CSV table of C-alpha atoms in Angstrom, one decimal:
chain,number,residue,atom,x,y,z
A,1,UNK,CA,-33.6,7.3,-2.3
A,2,UNK,CA,-31.4,4.6,-0.7
A,3,UNK,CA,-29.1,2.7,-2.8
A,4,UNK,CA,-29.5,-1.2,-3.3
A,5,UNK,CA,-28.6,-3.3,-0.2
A,6,UNK,CA,-25.4,-5.1,-1.7
A,7,UNK,CA,-21.9,-5.4,-0.7
A,8,UNK,CA,-19.8,-3.6,-3.1
A,9,UNK,CA,-17.2,-6.2,-3.0
A,10,UNK,CA,-18.6,-8.7,-5.4
A,11,UNK,CA,-16.9,-9.1,-8.6
A,12,UNK,CA,-17.2,-11.4,-11.5
A,13,UNK,CA,-14.6,-12.0,-14.3
A,14,UNK,CA,-14.5,-13.7,-17.6
A,15,UNK,CA,-11.8,-14.5,-20.3
A,16,UNK,CA,-12.9,-14.3,-23.6
A,17,UNK,CA,-16.5,-15.2,-22.7
A,18,UNK,CA,-15.9,-18.0,-20.5
A,19,UNK,CA,-16.5,-17.1,-16.8
A,20,UNK,CA,-13.4,-17.7,-14.5
A,21,UNK,CA,-13.8,-18.7,-10.9
A,22,UNK,CA,-11.3,-16.7,-8.7
A,23,UNK,CA,-9.8,-19.9,-7.8
A,24,UNK,CA,-8.8,-20.2,-11.5
A,25,UNK,CA,-7.6,-16.6,-11.5
A,26,UNK,CA,-5.2,-17.3,-8.7
A,27,UNK,CA,-4.3,-20.7,-9.6
A,28,UNK,CA,-3.3,-19.2,-13.2
A,29,UNK,CA,-1.3,-16.1,-12.1
A,30,UNK,CA,-0.8,-16.2,-8.4
A,31,UNK,CA,2.5,-18.6,-8.6
A,32,UNK,CA,3.7,-15.7,-11.0
A,33,UNK,CA,3.2,-13.2,-8.6
A,34,UNK,CA,3.7,-15.0,-5.4
A,35,UNK,CA,0.0,-15.0,-4.8
A,36,UNK,CA,0.1,-11.6,-3.2
A,37,UNK,CA,-1.5,-8.2,-4.4
A,38,UNK,CA,-1.3,-5.1,-2.9
A,39,UNK,CA,-4.5,-3.8,-1.5
A,40,UNK,CA,-3.0,-0.7,0.1
A,41,UNK,CA,-3.5,-2.2,3.4
A,42,UNK,CA,-2.6,-6.0,3.2
A,43,UNK,CA,-1.8,-8.5,0.7
A,44,UNK,CA,-4.3,-11.2,-0.5
A,45,UNK,CA,-3.0,-14.7,-0.4
A,46,UNK,CA,-6.1,-16.7,-0.3
A,47,UNK,CA,-7.0,-18.4,-3.7
A,48,UNK,CA,-11.0,-17.8,-3.3
A,49,UNK,CA,-10.6,-14.1,-2.6
A,50,UNK,CA,-12.7,-12.0,-5.1
A,51,UNK,CA,-10.6,-8.9,-6.6
A,52,UNK,CA,-11.3,-5.4,-7.5
A,53,UNK,CA,-10.6,-4.4,-10.9
A,54,UNK,CA,-7.8,-2.4,-9.5
A,55,UNK,CA,-6.0,-5.6,-8.0
A,56,UNK,CA,-6.7,-7.8,-10.7
A,57,UNK,CA,-4.8,-5.7,-13.2
A,58,UNK,CA,-2.0,-5.9,-11.1
A,59,UNK,CA,-2.2,-9.7,-11.2
A,60,UNK,CA,-3.0,-10.2,-15.0
A,61,UNK,CA,-0.5,-9.8,-17.5
A,62,UNK,CA,0.4,-6.2,-19.0
A,63,UNK,CA,-2.0,-5.0,-21.5
A,64,UNK,CA,-4.8,-2.5,-22.6
A,65,UNK,CA,-7.0,-1.6,-20.6
A,66,UNK,CA,-10.3,0.8,-20.1
A,67,UNK,CA,-13.1,1.0,-17.7
A,68,UNK,CA,-17.0,1.9,-18.9
A,69,UNK,CA,-20.0,1.9,-17.1
A,70,UNK,CA,-23.6,1.1,-17.6
A,71,UNK,CA,-26.8,3.5,-17.4
A,72,UNK,CA,-30.6,3.3,-17.6
A,73,UNK,CA,-30.3,0.4,-15.1
A,74,UNK,CA,-27.4,-1.6,-16.5
A,75,UNK,CA,-29.2,-1.9,-19.6
A,76,UNK,CA,-26.8,0.4,-21.7
A,77,UNK,CA,-23.2,1.1,-22.1
A,78,UNK,CA,-22.2,4.7,-22.0
A,79,UNK,CA,-19.4,5.8,-24.8
A,80,UNK,CA,-18.7,2.1,-25.9
A,81,UNK,CA,-17.4,2.7,-29.4
A,82,UNK,CA,-15.1,5.3,-27.9
A,83,UNK,CA,-13.8,2.3,-25.4
A,84,UNK,CA,-13.3,-0.1,-28.2
A,85,UNK,CA,-11.2,2.2,-30.1
A,86,UNK,CA,-9.4,3.4,-27.1
A,87,UNK,CA,-8.8,-0.6,-26.4
A,88,UNK,CA,-7.3,-1.1,-30.0
A,89,UNK,CA,-5.2,2.2,-30.2
A,90,UNK,CA,-3.7,1.2,-26.6
A,91,UNK,CA,-2.9,-2.3,-27.5
A,92,UNK,CA,-1.1,-1.1,-30.9
A,93,UNK,CA,0.7,1.4,-28.4
A,94,UNK,CA,1.9,-1.1,-26.4
A,95,UNK,CA,2.7,-3.6,-28.8
A,96,UNK,CA,4.9,-1.2,-30.6
A,97,UNK,CA,6.9,-0.2,-27.4
A,98,UNK,CA,7.1,-4.0,-26.5
A,99,UNK,CA,8.8,-4.8,-30.0
A,100,UNK,CA,10.8,-1.5,-29.5
A,101,UNK,CA,12.5,-2.8,-26.3
A,102,UNK,CA,13.3,-6.3,-27.5
A,103,UNK,CA,11.9,-7.3,-31.2
A,104,UNK,CA,15.3,-8.6,-32.8
A,105,UNK,CA,13.7,-8.1,-36.3
A,106,UNK,CA,13.4,-4.3,-35.7
A,107,UNK,CA,10.7,-2.1,-34.6
A,108,UNK,CA,7.2,-2.4,-35.8
A,109,UNK,CA,5.0,0.2,-37.0
A,110,UNK,CA,1.6,0.8,-36.4
A,111,UNK,CA,-1.0,2.1,-38.9
A,112,UNK,CA,-3.3,4.2,-36.7
A,113,UNK,CA,-5.9,4.8,-38.9
A,114,UNK,CA,-7.1,0.9,-38.4
A,115,UNK,CA,-5.0,0.0,-35.4
A,116,UNK,CA,-3.7,-2.7,-37.2
A,117,UNK,CA,0.1,-3.6,-37.0
A,118,UNK,CA,1.7,-3.6,-40.4
A,119,UNK,CA,4.7,-5.9,-41.3
A,120,UNK,CA,5.7,-3.9,-44.1
A,121,UNK,CA,6.2,-0.9,-41.6
A,122,UNK,CA,9.3,-2.4,-40.3
A,123,UNK,CA,12.2,-0.2,-39.5
A,124,UNK,CA,15.7,-1.6,-40.0
A,125,UNK,CA,17.2,-2.7,-36.6
A,126,UNK,CA,19.8,-0.3,-35.1
A,127,UNK,CA,22.7,-0.8,-32.7
A,128,UNK,CA,20.2,-0.1,-30.0
A,129,UNK,CA,18.1,-2.9,-30.4
A,130,UNK,CA,18.2,-5.1,-27.2
A,131,UNK,CA,18.4,-9.1,-26.9
A,132,UNK,CA,15.7,-10.9,-25.5
A,133,UNK,CA,17.7,-11.3,-22.2
A,134,UNK,CA,18.2,-7.7,-21.9
A,135,UNK,CA,14.5,-7.4,-22.7
A,136,UNK,CA,13.7,-9.7,-20.0
A,137,UNK,CA,16.0,-8.1,-17.6
A,138,UNK,CA,14.1,-4.6,-18.5
A,139,UNK,CA,10.8,-6.1,-17.9
A,140,UNK,CA,11.9,-7.6,-14.6
A,141,UNK,CA,12.8,-4.2,-13.3
A,142,UNK,CA,9.9,-2.5,-14.3
A,143,UNK,CA,6.9,-1.8,-12.1
A,144,UNK,CA,4.5,-4.3,-13.6
A,145,UNK,CA,5.1,-8.2,-13.1
A,146,UNK,CA,7.0,-10.1,-15.8
A,147,UNK,CA,4.2,-12.0,-16.9
A,148,UNK,CA,4.6,-12.4,-20.8
A,149,UNK,CA,7.1,-15.4,-20.9
A,150,UNK,CA,8.8,-14.0,-24.0
A,151,UNK,CA,8.5,-11.1,-26.5
A,152,UNK,CA,6.4,-12.1,-29.5
A,153,UNK,CA,7.9,-12.0,-32.8
A,154,UNK,CA,6.9,-9.7,-35.3
A,155,UNK,CA,4.9,-12.0,-37.2
A,156,UNK,CA,3.4,-13.2,-33.9
A,157,UNK,CA,2.5,-9.6,-33.3
A,158,UNK,CA,0.9,-9.3,-36.6
A,159,UNK,CA,-1.3,-12.4,-35.9
A,160,UNK,CA,-2.9,-11.1,-32.6
A,161,UNK,CA,-6.5,-9.6,-32.8
A,162,UNK,CA,-6.3,-6.9,-29.9
A,163,UNK,CA,-5.4,-4.1,-32.3
A,164,UNK,CA,-8.4,-4.8,-34.5
A,165,UNK,CA,-11.3,-2.6,-33.5
A,166,UNK,CA,-14.0,-5.0,-35.0
A,167,UNK,CA,-12.6,-7.9,-32.8
A,168,UNK,CA,-12.5,-5.9,-30.0
A,169,UNK,CA,-16.2,-4.6,-30.3
A,170,UNK,CA,-17.6,-8.1,-31.1
A,171,UNK,CA,-15.6,-9.9,-28.0
A,172,UNK,CA,-16.3,-7.0,-25.8
A,173,UNK,CA,-20.0,-7.1,-26.1
A,174,UNK,CA,-20.3,-11.0,-26.0
A,175,UNK,CA,-17.9,-10.8,-22.6
A,176,UNK,CA,-20.0,-7.9,-21.3
A,177,UNK,CA,-23.6,-9.6,-21.9
A,178,UNK,CA,-22.1,-13.0,-20.5
A,179,UNK,CA,-20.6,-11.6,-17.5
A,180,UNK,CA,-23.5,-9.2,-16.5
A,181,UNK,CA,-26.0,-11.9,-16.8
A,182,UNK,CA,-23.7,-14.2,-14.9
A,183,UNK,CA,-23.3,-11.3,-12.5
A,184,UNK,CA,-27.0,-10.6,-11.6
A,185,UNK,CA,-27.6,-14.4,-11.5
A,186,UNK,CA,-25.2,-14.8,-8.7
A,187,UNK,CA,-25.6,-11.5,-6.8
A,188,UNK,CA,-29.2,-10.0,-7.8
A,189,UNK,CA,-31.4,-13.0,-8.5
A,190,UNK,CA,-33.0,-15.9,-6.3
A,191,UNK,CA,-34.3,-19.1,-7.9
A,192,UNK,CA,-37.9,-20.1,-7.2
A,193,UNK,CA,-38.6,-23.4,-9.2
A,194,UNK,CA,-38.0,-22.5,-12.7
A,195,UNK,CA,-38.0,-18.7,-12.3
A,196,UNK,CA,-35.8,-15.8,-11.3
A,197,UNK,CA,-37.0,-13.6,-8.8
A,198,UNK,CA,-35.3,-10.1,-7.8
A,199,UNK,CA,-33.8,-10.7,-4.4
A,200,UNK,CA,-35.3,-8.8,-1.4
A,201,UNK,CA,-33.6,-5.5,-0.7
A,202,UNK,CA,-32.4,-4.9,-4.2
A,203,UNK,CA,-33.8,-2.3,-6.7
A,204,UNK,CA,-32.1,-3.7,-9.8
A,205,UNK,CA,-33.6,-0.7,-11.7
A,206,UNK,CA,-31.0,1.5,-9.8
A,207,UNK,CA,-28.2,-0.7,-10.0
A,208,UNK,CA,-25.3,0.2,-12.4
A,209,UNK,CA,-22.1,-1.7,-13.4
A,210,UNK,CA,-18.6,-0.8,-13.6
A,211,UNK,CA,-16.9,-2.8,-16.3
A,212,UNK,CA,-13.0,-3.1,-17.0
A,213,UNK,CA,-11.7,-4.7,-20.1
A,214,UNK,CA,-8.3,-5.8,-20.4
A,215,UNK,CA,-6.9,-6.7,-23.8
A,216,UNK,CA,-3.7,-8.7,-23.8
A,217,UNK,CA,-1.8,-11.7,-25.1
A,218,UNK,CA,-1.1,-14.9,-23.5
A,219,UNK,CA,0.6,-18.0,-24.2
A,220,UNK,CA,-1.6,-20.7,-26.1
A,221,UNK,CA,-3.0,-23.8,-24.4
A,222,UNK,CA,-1.7,-26.1,-26.7
A,223,UNK,CA,-4.1,-28.8,-25.8
A,224,UNK,CA,-6.9,-26.7,-27.2
A,225,UNK,CA,-5.1,-25.7,-30.6
A,226,UNK,CA,-6.6,-26.9,-33.8
A,227,UNK,CA,-3.6,-28.8,-35.8
A,228,UNK,CA,-5.5,-28.0,-38.8
A,229,UNK,CA,-5.3,-24.3,-38.6
A,230,UNK,CA,-1.7,-23.4,-40.3
A,231,UNK,CA,-2.4,-19.7,-39.3
A,232,UNK,CA,-2.8,-20.4,-35.6
A,233,UNK,CA,0.3,-22.5,-35.5
A,234,UNK,CA,2.4,-19.5,-36.4
A,235,UNK,CA,2.1,-18.0,-33.1
A,236,UNK,CA,2.5,-19.6,-29.7
A,237,UNK,CA,0.2,-16.9,-28.2
A,238,UNK,CA,-3.3,-15.7,-28.4
A,239,UNK,CA,-5.5,-12.6,-28.1
A,240,UNK,CA,-7.4,-12.3,-25.0
A,241,UNK,CA,-10.1,-10.0,-23.6
A,242,UNK,CA,-10.8,-10.0,-19.9
A,243,UNK,CA,-14.1,-8.7,-18.5
A,244,UNK,CA,-14.3,-7.4,-14.9
A,245,UNK,CA,-17.9,-6.3,-13.6
A,246,UNK,CA,-18.4,-4.9,-10.5
A,247,UNK,CA,-21.1,-2.7,-9.0
A,248,UNK,CA,-20.5,1.0,-9.4
A,249,UNK,CA,-20.7,2.5,-5.9
A,250,UNK,CA,-24.2,4.1,-4.9
A,251,UNK,CA,-22.7,7.6,-5.0
A,252,UNK,CA,-21.5,7.3,-8.8
A,253,UNK,CA,-25.1,6.3,-9.4
A,254,UNK,CA,-26.3,9.4,-7.9
A,255,UNK,CA,-24.3,11.3,-10.9
A,256,UNK,CA,-26.9,10.3,-13.4
A,257,UNK,CA,-29.7,12.3,-11.4
A,258,UNK,CA,-30.2,16.3,-11.9
A,259,UNK,CA,-29.3,16.9,-8.2
A,260,UNK,CA,-26.1,14.4,-7.6
A,261,UNK,CA,-24.2,14.9,-4.4
A,262,UNK,CA,-23.7,18.6,-4.0
A,263,UNK,CA,-23.2,18.7,-0.4
A,264,UNK,CA,-20.0,16.8,-0.3
A,265,UNK,CA,-16.8,19.0,-0.2
A,266,UNK,CA,-14.2,17.4,-2.8
A,267,UNK,CA,-10.8,18.1,-2.4
A,268,UNK,CA,-7.8,17.3,-5.0
A,269,UNK,CA,-4.1,17.3,-4.1
A,270,UNK,CA,-1.5,18.2,-6.5
A,271,UNK,CA,1.3,15.7,-6.5
A,272,UNK,CA,3.4,13.5,-8.8
A,273,UNK,CA,4.3,13.5,-12.4
A,274,UNK,CA,2.4,12.0,-15.3
A,275,UNK,CA,2.5,8.7,-17.3
A,276,UNK,CA,5.3,7.2,-19.2
A,277,UNK,CA,3.0,7.0,-22.2
A,278,UNK,CA,-0.2,8.9,-21.8
A,279,UNK,CA,-1.4,7.8,-25.3
A,280,UNK,CA,-1.9,4.4,-24.1
A,281,UNK,CA,-4.3,3.1,-21.3
A,282,UNK,CA,-1.6,0.8,-20.1
A,283,UNK,CA,-2.3,-1.6,-16.9
A,284,UNK,CA,1.3,-0.7,-15.7
A,285,UNK,CA,-0.4,2.3,-14.9
A,286,UNK,CA,-2.7,1.0,-12.1
A,287,UNK,CA,0.7,-0.2,-10.5
A,288,UNK,CA,2.7,3.1,-11.1
A,289,UNK,CA,-0.1,5.5,-9.6
A,290,UNK,CA,-0.3,3.3,-6.8
A,291,UNK,CA,2.3,5.3,-4.8
A,292,UNK,CA,0.9,8.4,-5.6
A,293,UNK,CA,-2.4,7.7,-4.2
A,294,UNK,CA,-1.1,6.7,-1.1
A,295,UNK,CA,0.1,10.4,0.1
A,296,UNK,CA,-0.4,11.0,3.8
A,297,UNK,CA,-3.3,13.2,5.3
A,298,UNK,CA,-2.3,16.0,6.2
A,299,UNK,CA,-3.4,17.5,10.0
A,300,UNK,CA,-3.6,21.0,9.0
A,301,UNK,CA,-3.3,23.2,6.1
A,302,UNK,CA,-3.9,27.0,5.1
A,303,UNK,CA,-6.5,28.3,2.6
A,304,UNK,CA,-4.2,30.3,0.0
A,305,UNK,CA,-7.7,32.3,-0.7
A,306,UNK,CA,-7.7,33.6,2.8
A,307,UNK,CA,-5.6,34.1,6.0
A,308,UNK,CA,-7.6,31.4,7.6
A,309,UNK,CA,-5.8,28.3,9.0
A,310,UNK,CA,-8.2,24.8,8.7
A,311,UNK,CA,-7.1,22.8,11.6
A,312,UNK,CA,-9.1,19.6,10.5
A,313,UNK,CA,-8.0,17.9,7.3
A,314,UNK,CA,-10.4,16.2,4.7
A,315,UNK,CA,-10.5,12.5,5.6
A,316,UNK,CA,-9.2,11.8,2.0
A,317,UNK,CA,-8.6,13.1,-1.5
A,318,UNK,CA,-10.9,12.5,-4.0
A,319,UNK,CA,-8.2,12.5,-6.5
A,320,UNK,CA,-4.5,13.1,-6.8
A,321,UNK,CA,-3.6,15.9,-9.8
A,322,UNK,CA,-0.3,15.3,-11.9
A,323,UNK,CA,2.1,17.6,-12.9
A,324,UNK,CA,4.9,18.1,-15.4
A,325,UNK,CA,8.4,19.7,-15.3
A,326,UNK,CA,7.3,23.3,-16.0
A,327,UNK,CA,4.6,23.1,-13.1
A,328,UNK,CA,1.6,22.7,-15.7
A,329,UNK,CA,-1.6,20.7,-14.3
A,330,UNK,CA,-2.2,17.5,-16.6
A,331,UNK,CA,-4.7,15.0,-15.5
A,332,UNK,CA,-5.7,13.0,-12.6
A,333,UNK,CA,-4.2,9.7,-11.9
A,334,UNK,CA,-8.1,8.6,-13.0
A,335,UNK,CA,-9.4,11.7,-14.1
A,336,UNK,CA,-9.2,14.5,-16.6
A,337,UNK,CA,-8.9,18.2,-15.0
A,338,UNK,CA,-10.7,21.1,-15.9
A,339,UNK,CA,-10.3,24.9,-14.8
A,340,UNK,CA,-13.2,27.7,-15.4
A,341,UNK,CA,-11.9,30.7,-16.3
A,342,UNK,CA,-14.5,34.0,-16.6
A,343,UNK,CA,-17.3,31.6,-16.5
A,344,UNK,CA,-17.3,31.1,-20.0
A,345,UNK,CA,-14.1,29.3,-20.8
A,346,UNK,CA,-12.9,26.1,-19.6
A,347,UNK,CA,-8.9,25.0,-19.6
A,348,UNK,CA,-7.8,21.4,-20.1
A,349,UNK,CA,-4.7,19.8,-21.1
A,350,UNK,CA,-4.5,18.1,-24.6
A,351,UNK,CA,-1.2,16.6,-24.8
A,352,UNK,CA,0.6,14.5,-22.0
A,353,UNK,CA,-2.8,13.1,-21.0
A,354,UNK,CA,-5.4,9.9,-21.5
A,355,UNK,CA,-8.2,11.6,-22.8
A,356,UNK,CA,-11.1,10.1,-21.5
A,357,UNK,CA,-14.7,9.2,-22.5
A,358,UNK,CA,-16.3,11.7,-20.2
A,359,UNK,CA,-14.0,14.3,-21.3
A,360,UNK,CA,-15.1,13.4,-25.0
A,361,UNK,CA,-18.6,14.6,-23.9
A,362,UNK,CA,-17.5,17.7,-22.3
A,363,UNK,CA,-15.8,19.0,-25.0
A,364,UNK,CA,-18.8,18.1,-27.4
A,365,UNK,CA,-21.3,19.8,-25.1
A,366,UNK,CA,-19.0,22.9,-24.7
A,367,UNK,CA,-19.2,23.1,-28.4
A,368,UNK,CA,-22.6,23.0,-28.6
A,369,UNK,CA,-23.4,25.6,-25.8
A,370,UNK,CA,-21.0,28.3,-26.9
A,371,UNK,CA,-18.3,27.4,-23.9
A,372,UNK,CA,-15.1,28.1,-25.1
A,373,UNK,CA,-12.3,25.4,-24.5
A,374,UNK,CA,-8.4,26.2,-24.3
A,375,UNK,CA,-6.8,23.4,-24.9
A,376,UNK,CA,-3.5,23.8,-22.9
A,377,UNK,CA,-2.6,22.7,-19.1
A,378,UNK,CA,-3.9,24.8,-16.5
A,379,UNK,CA,-1.4,26.4,-14.4
A,380,UNK,CA,-1.2,27.9,-11.0
A,381,UNK,CA,-2.0,31.3,-12.4
A,382,UNK,CA,-4.9,30.0,-13.6
A,383,UNK,CA,-6.3,28.4,-10.4
A,384,UNK,CA,-5.5,31.8,-8.7
A,385,UNK,CA,-8.2,33.6,-10.9
A,386,UNK,CA,-10.4,30.4,-11.4
A,387,UNK,CA,-14.4,30.5,-11.0
A,388,UNK,CA,-14.3,26.9,-10.4
A,389,UNK,CA,-12.5,23.6,-10.9
A,390,UNK,CA,-13.9,20.1,-11.8
A,391,UNK,CA,-13.1,16.7,-12.8
A,392,UNK,CA,-14.3,14.1,-14.9
A,393,UNK,CA,-14.3,10.1,-15.1
A,394,UNK,CA,-16.3,7.2,-15.8
A,395,UNK,CA,-17.9,7.0,-12.6
A,396,UNK,CA,-18.0,10.5,-11.5
A,397,UNK,CA,-19.2,11.9,-14.8
A,398,UNK,CA,-18.8,15.6,-13.9
A,399,UNK,CA,-17.3,16.2,-10.3
A,400,UNK,CA,-17.2,19.9,-9.2
A,401,UNK,CA,-14.0,20.0,-7.0
A,402,UNK,CA,-14.1,22.8,-3.9
A,403,UNK,CA,-10.6,22.8,-2.9
A,404,UNK,CA,-7.4,22.3,-4.5
A,405,UNK,CA,-4.6,21.5,-2.2
A,406,UNK,CA,-1.3,23.0,-4.1
A,407,UNK,CA,1.0,20.5,-2.7
A,408,UNK,CA,4.0,19.8,-5.2
A,409,UNK,CA,2.9,23.0,-7.5
A,410,UNK,CA,3.7,25.3,-4.7
A,411,UNK,CA,6.7,23.7,-3.5
A,412,UNK,CA,8.1,23.8,-7.0
A,413,UNK,CA,7.2,27.8,-7.3
A,414,UNK,CA,8.9,28.1,-4.0
A,415,UNK,CA,12.2,26.2,-5.1
A,416,UNK,CA,12.2,28.7,-8.0
A,417,UNK,CA,12.3,31.5,-5.4
A,418,UNK,CA,14.9,30.0,-3.9
A,419,UNK,CA,12.8,28.8,-0.8
A,420,UNK,CA,14.4,25.7,0.6
A,421,UNK,CA,14.0,25.3,4.2
A,422,UNK,CA,11.8,22.3,5.4
A,423,UNK,CA,9.6,24.6,7.3
A,424,UNK,CA,8.6,26.9,4.5
A,425,UNK,CA,8.3,23.7,2.2
A,426,UNK,CA,6.2,22.1,4.4
A,427,UNK,CA,3.9,25.1,4.7
A,428,UNK,CA,4.0,25.7,1.0
A,429,UNK,CA,2.8,21.9,0.2
A,430,UNK,CA,-0.4,22.4,2.6
A,431,UNK,CA,-1.6,25.6,0.7
A,432,UNK,CA,-4.9,25.5,-1.1
A,433,UNK,CA,-7.4,27.1,-3.0
A,434,UNK,CA,-11.1,27.0,-2.3
A,435,UNK,CA,-13.9,27.4,-4.9
A,436,UNK,CA,-17.7,28.1,-4.4
A,437,UNK,CA,-20.1,26.3,-6.5
A,438,UNK,CA,-19.8,27.3,-10.3
A,439,UNK,CA,-22.6,27.8,-12.1
A,440,UNK,CA,-20.7,27.0,-15.5
A,441,UNK,CA,-19.5,23.6,-13.7
A,442,UNK,CA,-23.2,22.7,-12.9
A,443,UNK,CA,-24.4,23.8,-16.5
A,444,UNK,CA,-21.8,21.3,-17.9
A,445,UNK,CA,-22.5,18.6,-15.6
A,446,UNK,CA,-26.1,18.8,-16.6
A,447,UNK,CA,-25.4,18.7,-20.4
A,448,UNK,CA,-23.0,15.8,-20.0
A,449,UNK,CA,-26.2,14.1,-18.2
A,450,UNK,CA,-28.1,15.0,-21.4
A,451,UNK,CA,-25.2,13.6,-23.5
A,452,UNK,CA,-25.0,10.2,-22.0
A,453,UNK,CA,-28.5,9.2,-23.0
A,454,UNK,CA,-27.7,10.0,-26.7
A,455,UNK,CA,-24.3,8.5,-26.7
A,456,UNK,CA,-25.0,5.0,-25.0
A,457,UNK,CA,-25.7,1.6,-26.6
A,458,UNK,CA,-28.0,-1.2,-25.7
A,459,UNK,CA,-26.2,-4.4,-24.3
A,460,UNK,CA,-28.7,-6.6,-25.8
């Protein structure tokens, strides 16, 4: 089946339920960032250029983000409540870290059970508490652009709604509905008289959407503030939810079918270390991971399972797998990572990773089908004896991995053995393990497809 005849470079964004033009986005934040966003190959300077979610997250203020997907022809959202809870929890974690850097009143505490910032949990200031000037300096030297013009006070933080699950859920649903409707009207439908008809060449039943939500805080526009609202006047900031909508790639749509795309050779590279704060889905990570995903493509590499040397490298790596200082495999830059052992057990990290919504499904279906789960980071030894490897994400769902290029993992092993020459190091970096199609992975993939049906909510 062919995919819809649409250019994937079509995006729409809303802010608290109001559709914004790309000109408005660039005017609002372009000056702060000198109107330049890294797109791996060039910088965008036009005020009208639509931005992918990755580029938009680099332009907007730092905040908590999550990416979800639609199913059933764009009519349902998969694991919506999971994403709402992630937004609220990540927002609380980010606010906690921000206040820890520069809150003169002390470090706030977070009530994790309700994801609310609790003013009663104030910790007495210590000598390590930084001034606002020092905080600004710390922000200016971080990878994320400095966008919040000052650190909110603790009182202001407690008035922010982005840590409240009920607010996040209501606002997210409203924003998603409005932005999806606007996207369809702009890109998928034509108007004939008073009626809207499907555009020629577009099968809207096969269109699925990728939705990215960013929860953050911004300086209020005082012109729109109500002077009669005493509570609102206690803070210069307002809670903001951005909603970015784009089409899922056609290959991602195929993950919802029973056959999927089983012919593609999926290769991943072990390279780089994990997140600073794996507990929060922080938009700062979008910038941090960029240097990891720009790894050079190798022209030749050896297969560690055999003595065969492959002379043609993969055109690209599907994902970069991160490791810690102990050589344990944590997660991908945008995925969770799994190793299948003995056809009846999977191994996946539980700490130091951001647990994704599809990982939640994997653990659920494994439990119901009697597949044992070892919650620990996989190692090189696990790769050597594995019967299969796979990754999961919102767009990929469950994706089998056919080859793991060892990269930094084997370099660490060689260094431990005293191998320090550049030639040996380069050879180590290019070794890989290959895996045939794994029945256990395929079973898990099918079970997750069924789980999608039962863990999606209608948008309208």
